[in-house]
């Protein structure tokens, strides 16, 4: 195995170091570097094909990120137990790397180039995306592929104290109000040119602002861009040091020989300028996109037919002429902007297209909807609210395992007037959706304040520039229409830049063509007072800080103008969620009460759901339980909440009070009656049947029967003893004992009776015979545990000893011997399917 070559350097302002290592892994790739911060490490390889891609009119660069679950010591959660398609996190990291790398290659380079980052370790402290970005630059810098110069990136987080923290950890980002990834490269004068920015507010941004943290404004962003240059410069110098060490060990790195590919020759371009210059100027002045594109198509065909004869001996003459026409169109648009200050559609450079906003466009069928239009760009957004169980489960390398707020962006072919295939979201759609989500998320209320899972879907219906920012505006309208108490409206606008003849011209609200023909794509979103998201890409070496500052100020004016139109449509969130939306309430319960709320095999919670019609979800975080209840009717939610709260905090019955309860369990020694939610008491068998002894409770009661009971006693352990409030409900029909006393009955000693009526008689030896026709003794001693003193129709003669015998204590003792303590801590199952939760 080869010996490793590595460089390690400190990260200024932190106790961290960053390491680049090469020479050990992936030796057959053009370039391979393992970059590392802490225990987060990424192997990045760079390879290129030996030939250019035939017919390519663009640079075919592909960046892939391979998340390996072994990096966090997990087995993938999929059915196949292996990694599948790239996660959204991986795709967003690919885009994060691609954007600053792409402008760093020669314009005539058309070889397939592949950058692959394999996540070898993720320590859940340091985020891997920035480690992969710096590793990609280092791998290309060592590969010999025509990569013009190294670049570097840094993640900085804005703390609640107003300081920028470099290479922020997951924890530091969560505790910050804003985070930003900045990538740049060194200029010949030693300055750092910013090439890419990806930024957004955090989940708790506005909560921190409310507590006094400084808000992120345009001035704060400018200070962050300036601060990032120090760390970018340090990392670039490390990459240069790594290359020097490699060359010292192995000799100079040989540059790759590549075939220069031009879209058209200079001769063809000059001829197209002569033939089509005036005609194309007229075409590019048409404001309407459809008309302009139709006229452009007609003119292009005419020019191709006219010029093709002159270059008949040239290979791919038509393709070159077509490319020359596109190049001419770009020149004309840029020239008009810089020289005349006018744009394709005739607007001034700082002018926003006509705006319109509608809240509740889809009516009551949707939980919330918003339609936003700016010029020809039109986006419909729909909000759907759900229970917490609808949160997305995330199986990635990041610590976050669930998402309660989701924004999905769709860009169908018809939005640009084209026919095409729809095969699920592409990387661009995932990236645009993530940008809009990042812009909106900071104003969304916390789960504690609004216990809903929220899904937004933005469908682009018409596209002519900045659909991602249109999605931000439509999302804000939709959320307010849904009754989501967002802090304020969020609006977004896309800015452009044209650099020509030494002049920088900033464009507000760019068209699609201005995006394609310009030198910068700068998207910024925020509320009236604070910025929530920012994305910047450049096609040139970089942008001076003063130009960015001026662009930020110009974008703010446009954002405020858009916010006015949105407020006119809906000034604040509706007071309640929509008619069709679930009404959800959420509250916490002690974790040891979760089992009582759910019940065995979900019996209790299912019973409440069936009775009320509410949707109930119980979850816990290991320390406290959370109950979420949802239904379209608030009264249903309130009733379900009432029942659950009574289980969690059951009321205490009063001694001597009468309650109507339901028999919830039957045992050999009695029936358990639910007198209050979550509170059961024991109605002993001895208190049933009136003057006759019962062999089973089922003779007078059945499971589920409703009975009025009196609370006789509550012992110190909370066990409740009950008695029937109406004896006639439990078998006391006024007749006593055997109902005998018939003539001719033997007058000898009374035998122990059998169980003909479910009773049991027991007499003492001293009991005398009772002559027939004597008076009946209708008293039953104690009325509960003692048997009738005499048989019906008989009386004890004077002077005869009589003993009243109690079977209650006898049955209690048998029950204790058989079942142990009869209190609420004992789980007993009676006949049928009842469950005794115990006497309180």
CSV table of N, CA and C in Angstrom, one decimal, residues 13 38 58 66 146 149 160 178 253 293 322 331 383 432 477 526 531 536 541 584 631 685 709 742 772 800 821:
chain,number,residue,atom,x,y,z
A,13,UNK,N,-10.2,30.5,14.7
A,13,UNK,CA,-11.3,30.9,15.6
A,13,UNK,C,-12.0,29.7,16.2
A,38,UNK,N,-12.9,16.6,12.3
A,38,UNK,CA,-13.4,15.7,13.3
A,38,UNK,C,-13.4,14.3,12.9
A,58,UNK,N,-22.8,21.7,-23.9
A,58,UNK,CA,-22.6,22.2,-22.5
A,58,UNK,C,-21.5,21.3,-21.9
A,66,UNK,N,-22.5,9.7,-2.4
A,66,UNK,CA,-22.9,8.3,-1.9
A,66,UNK,C,-22.9,8.3,-0.4
A,146,UNK,N,-8.4,19.8,-16.5
A,146,UNK,CA,-8.3,21.3,-16.6
A,146,UNK,C,-9.2,22.1,-15.7
A,149,UNK,N,-8.3,26.6,-11.0
A,149,UNK,CA,-7.6,26.9,-9.7
A,149,UNK,C,-8.4,26.3,-8.6
A,160,UNK,N,-26.8,34.1,18.3
A,160,UNK,CA,-27.7,35.0,18.9
A,160,UNK,C,-27.0,36.2,19.5
A,178,UNK,N,-29.2,32.0,11.8
A,178,UNK,CA,-29.0,32.0,10.3
A,178,UNK,C,-27.7,31.2,10.0
A,253,UNK,N,2.5,17.3,-11.7
A,253,UNK,CA,1.2,16.7,-12.1
A,253,UNK,C,1.0,17.1,-13.6
A,293,UNK,N,-40.3,33.9,-28.6
A,293,UNK,CA,-39.8,32.6,-29.0
A,293,UNK,C,-40.2,32.1,-30.4
A,322,UNK,N,-26.7,27.4,-35.8
A,322,UNK,CA,-27.7,27.5,-34.8
A,322,UNK,C,-27.1,28.0,-33.5
A,331,UNK,N,-25.6,38.2,-27.0
A,331,UNK,CA,-24.9,39.4,-27.2
A,331,UNK,C,-25.8,40.6,-27.2
A,383,UNK,N,-51.7,23.9,0.6
A,383,UNK,CA,-51.3,23.4,2.0
A,383,UNK,C,-52.2,22.3,2.4
A,432,UNK,N,-34.9,23.4,-6.1
A,432,UNK,CA,-35.8,24.5,-6.0
A,432,UNK,C,-36.8,24.4,-4.8
A,477,UNK,N,-48.9,32.7,0.9
A,477,UNK,CA,-50.4,32.9,0.8
A,477,UNK,C,-51.2,31.7,1.2
A,526,UNK,N,-37.5,36.9,2.1
A,526,UNK,CA,-37.5,37.3,3.5
A,526,UNK,C,-38.8,38.0,3.8
A,531,UNK,N,-34.1,38.6,6.5
A,531,UNK,CA,-33.9,37.7,5.4
A,531,UNK,C,-34.1,36.3,5.9
A,536,UNK,N,-27.0,32.2,-4.3
A,536,UNK,CA,-26.2,33.0,-5.3
A,536,UNK,C,-25.3,32.0,-6.1
A,541,UNK,N,-15.7,35.0,-12.7
A,541,UNK,CA,-14.7,34.7,-11.7
A,541,UNK,C,-15.3,35.0,-10.3
A,584,UNK,N,-56.7,20.0,15.4
A,584,UNK,CA,-55.8,19.2,16.2
A,584,UNK,C,-55.4,19.9,17.5
A,631,UNK,N,-59.7,15.9,14.5
A,631,UNK,CA,-61.0,15.6,13.9
A,631,UNK,C,-61.4,16.9,13.2
A,685,UNK,N,-69.8,-9.6,45.8
A,685,UNK,CA,-70.9,-10.5,45.5
A,685,UNK,C,-71.8,-10.6,46.7
A,709,UNK,N,-74.7,2.8,41.8
A,709,UNK,CA,-74.0,2.3,43.0
A,709,UNK,C,-73.7,3.5,44.0
A,742,UNK,N,-93.8,-24.8,53.4
A,742,UNK,CA,-95.0,-25.5,52.9
A,742,UNK,C,-95.5,-26.5,53.9
A,772,UNK,N,-94.2,-26.1,61.5
A,772,UNK,CA,-94.8,-25.5,60.3
A,772,UNK,C,-95.9,-24.5,60.8
A,800,UNK,N,-84.1,-20.6,72.1
A,800,UNK,CA,-83.3,-21.4,71.2
A,800,UNK,C,-82.1,-20.6,70.7
A,821,UNK,N,-53.9,-9.6,46.6
A,821,UNK,CA,-54.5,-8.4,46.9
A,821,UNK,C,-55.5,-8.0,45.8
